[in-house]
PDB file of C-alpha atoms in Angstrom:
ATOM      1  CA  UNK A 577     125.349  50.453  99.039  1.00 95.00           C
ATOM      2  CA  UNK A 578     122.749  50.601  96.285  1.00 93.00           C
ATOM      3  CA  UNK A 579     124.074  49.565  92.878  1.00 95.00           C
ATOM      4  CA  UNK A 580     122.160  50.506  89.719  1.00 94.00           C
ATOM      5  CA  UNK A 581     122.885  50.088  86.038  1.00 94.00           C
ATOM      6  CA  UNK A 582     122.254  53.020  83.737  1.00 95.00           C
ATOM      7  CA  UNK A 583     122.889  53.502  80.026  1.00 95.00           C
ATOM      8  CA  UNK A 584     123.984  56.683  78.305  1.00 95.00           C
ATOM      9  CA  UNK A 585     121.401  59.466  78.642  1.00 97.00           C
ATOM     10  CA  UNK A 586     119.583  57.615  81.510  1.00 97.00           C
ATOM     11  CA  UNK A 587     119.194  59.298  84.890  1.00 98.00           C
ATOM     12  CA  UNK A 588     118.787  58.585  88.561  1.00 97.00           C
ATOM     13  CA  UNK A 589     116.785  60.845  90.867  1.00 97.00           C
ATOM     14  CA  UNK A 590     118.048  61.409  94.429  1.00 96.00           C
ATOM     15  CA  UNK A 591     115.517  62.869  96.824  1.00 96.00           C
ATOM     16  CA  UNK A 592     113.194  65.494  95.275  1.00 95.00           C
ATOM     17  CA  UNK A 593     115.760  67.796  93.713  1.00 96.00           C
ATOM     18  CA  UNK A 594     118.911  65.996  92.517  1.00 97.00           C
ATOM     19  CA  UNK A 595     119.186  64.301  89.172  1.00 98.00           C
ATOM     20  CA  UNK A 596     122.281  62.315  88.175  1.00 97.00           C
ATOM     21  CA  UNK A 597     122.524  61.684  84.412  1.00 98.00           C
ATOM     22  CA  UNK A 598     124.965  59.507  82.516  1.00 97.00           C
ATOM     23  CA  UNK A 599     126.262  61.842  79.783  1.00 97.00           C
ATOM     24  CA  UNK A 600     128.691  59.542  78.029  1.00 96.00           C
ATOM     25  CA  UNK A 601     130.660  56.330  78.424  1.00 95.00           C
ATOM     26  CA  UNK A 602     134.031  56.147  76.705  1.00 94.00           C
ATOM     27  CA  UNK A 603     136.940  53.709  77.180  1.00 92.00           C
ATOM     28  CA  UNK A 604     136.195  52.813  80.784  1.00 90.00           C
ATOM     29  CA  UNK A 605     135.292  56.375  81.786  1.00 95.00           C
ATOM     30  CA  UNK A 606     131.822  57.587  82.634  1.00 95.00           C
ATOM     31  CA  UNK A 607     130.895  61.275  82.293  1.00 97.00           C
ATOM     32  CA  UNK A 608     128.149  62.233  84.750  1.00 97.00           C
ATOM     33  CA  UNK A 609     125.967  65.315  84.840  1.00 97.00           C
ATOM     34  CA  UNK A 610     124.385  66.584  88.085  1.00 97.00           C
ATOM     35  CA  UNK A 611     121.303  68.764  88.282  1.00 97.00           C
ATOM     36  CA  UNK A 612     121.039  69.975  91.854  1.00 97.00           C
ATOM     37  CA  UNK A 613     120.228  73.095  93.817  1.00 97.00           C
ATOM     38  CA  UNK A 614     123.051  75.603  93.883  1.00 95.00           C
ATOM     39  CA  UNK A 615     123.498  75.206  97.669  1.00 95.00           C
ATOM     40  CA  UNK A 616     124.182  71.441  97.208  1.00 94.00           C
ATOM     41  CA  UNK A 617     127.944  70.808  97.473  1.00 92.00           C
ATOM     42  CA  UNK A 618     129.137  68.143  95.019  1.00 93.00           C
ATOM     43  CA  UNK A 619     132.753  66.994  95.329  1.00 91.00           C
ATOM     44  CA  UNK A 620     134.822  64.125  94.014  1.00 92.00           C
ATOM     45  CA  UNK A 621     135.630  61.751  96.871  1.00 93.00           C
ATOM     46  CA  UNK A 622     139.406  62.255  96.615  1.00 94.00           C
ATOM     47  CA  UNK A 623     138.950  66.047  96.812  1.00 91.00           C
ATOM     48  CA  UNK A 624     136.735  65.725  99.883  1.00 92.00           C
ATOM     49  CA  UNK A 625     139.351  63.520 101.528  1.00 92.00           C
ATOM     50  CA  UNK A 626     142.140  66.002 100.684  1.00 92.00           C
ATOM     51  CA  UNK A 627     140.116  68.894 102.149  1.00 91.00           C
ATOM     52  CA  UNK A 628     139.410  66.900 105.311  1.00 90.00           C
ATOM     53  CA  UNK A 629     143.071  66.024 105.696  1.00 89.00           C
ATOM     54  CA  UNK A 630     144.179  69.640 105.224  1.00 87.00           C
ATOM     55  CA  UNK A 631     141.597  70.858 107.745  1.00 87.00           C
ATOM     56  CA  UNK A 632     142.897  68.345 110.305  1.00 85.00           C
ATOM     57  CA  UNK A 633     146.452  69.576 109.733  1.00 81.00           C
ATOM     58  CA  UNK A 634     145.421  73.206 110.007  1.00 79.00           C
ATOM     59  CA  UNK A 635     143.509  72.637 113.227  1.00 80.00           C
ATOM     60  CA  UNK A 636     146.410  70.947 115.017  1.00 79.00           C
ATOM     61  CA  UNK A 637     149.188  72.938 116.568  1.00 73.00           C
ATOM     62  CA  UNK A 638     152.857  72.212 116.211  1.00 78.00           C
ATOM     63  CA  UNK A 639     154.836  71.971 119.506  1.00 80.00           C
ATOM     64  CA  UNK A 640     156.426  75.345 118.747  1.00 83.00           C
ATOM     65  CA  UNK A 641     153.022  76.994 118.209  1.00 79.00           C
ATOM     66  CA  UNK A 642     151.703  75.475 121.428  1.00 79.00           C
ATOM     67  CA  UNK A 643     154.729  76.802 123.397  1.00 84.00           C
ATOM     68  CA  UNK A 644     154.206  80.276 121.888  1.00 83.00           C
ATOM     69  CA  UNK A 645     150.522  80.267 122.742  1.00 81.00           C
ATOM     70  CA  UNK A 646     151.190  79.110 126.309  1.00 84.00           C
ATOM     71  CA  UNK A 647     153.802  81.876 126.748  1.00 85.00           C
ATOM     72  CA  UNK A 648     151.384  84.442 125.375  1.00 84.00           C
ATOM     73  CA  UNK A 649     148.649  83.173 127.723  1.00 82.00           C
ATOM     74  CA  UNK A 650     151.021  83.499 130.685  1.00 81.00           C
ATOM     75  CA  UNK A 651     151.874  87.058 129.740  1.00 81.00           C
ATOM     76  CA  UNK A 652     148.174  87.971 129.415  1.00 83.00           C
ATOM     77  CA  UNK A 653     147.474  86.361 132.804  1.00 78.00           C
ATOM     78  CA  UNK A 654     150.244  88.406 134.413  1.00 76.00           C
ATOM     79  CA  UNK A 655     148.847  91.574 132.920  1.00 70.00           C
ATOM     80  CA  UNK A 656     145.335  90.875 134.317  1.00 64.00           C
ATOM     81  CA  UNK A 657     146.649  90.207 137.809  1.00 58.00           C
ATOM     82  CA  UNK A 658     148.403  93.568 138.106  1.00 50.00           C
TER      83      UNK A 658
END
């Protein structure tokens, strides 16, 4: 991990097209500004973790859903054999 110190109004450049600027520092909180291409996704770490967790939940089947899909698959297989 690279650790840098910056003062208010100072910036860091990431790659060729992303600029991170310290906007303000107030009571232990830092306000950051990002100048990046529109297609660059910028998320808070906790939001990215929450999205990842929800995606994992959504992609896994409950036992009831799995039974229903297996039953549907069996019905489709019977229809194709006839």
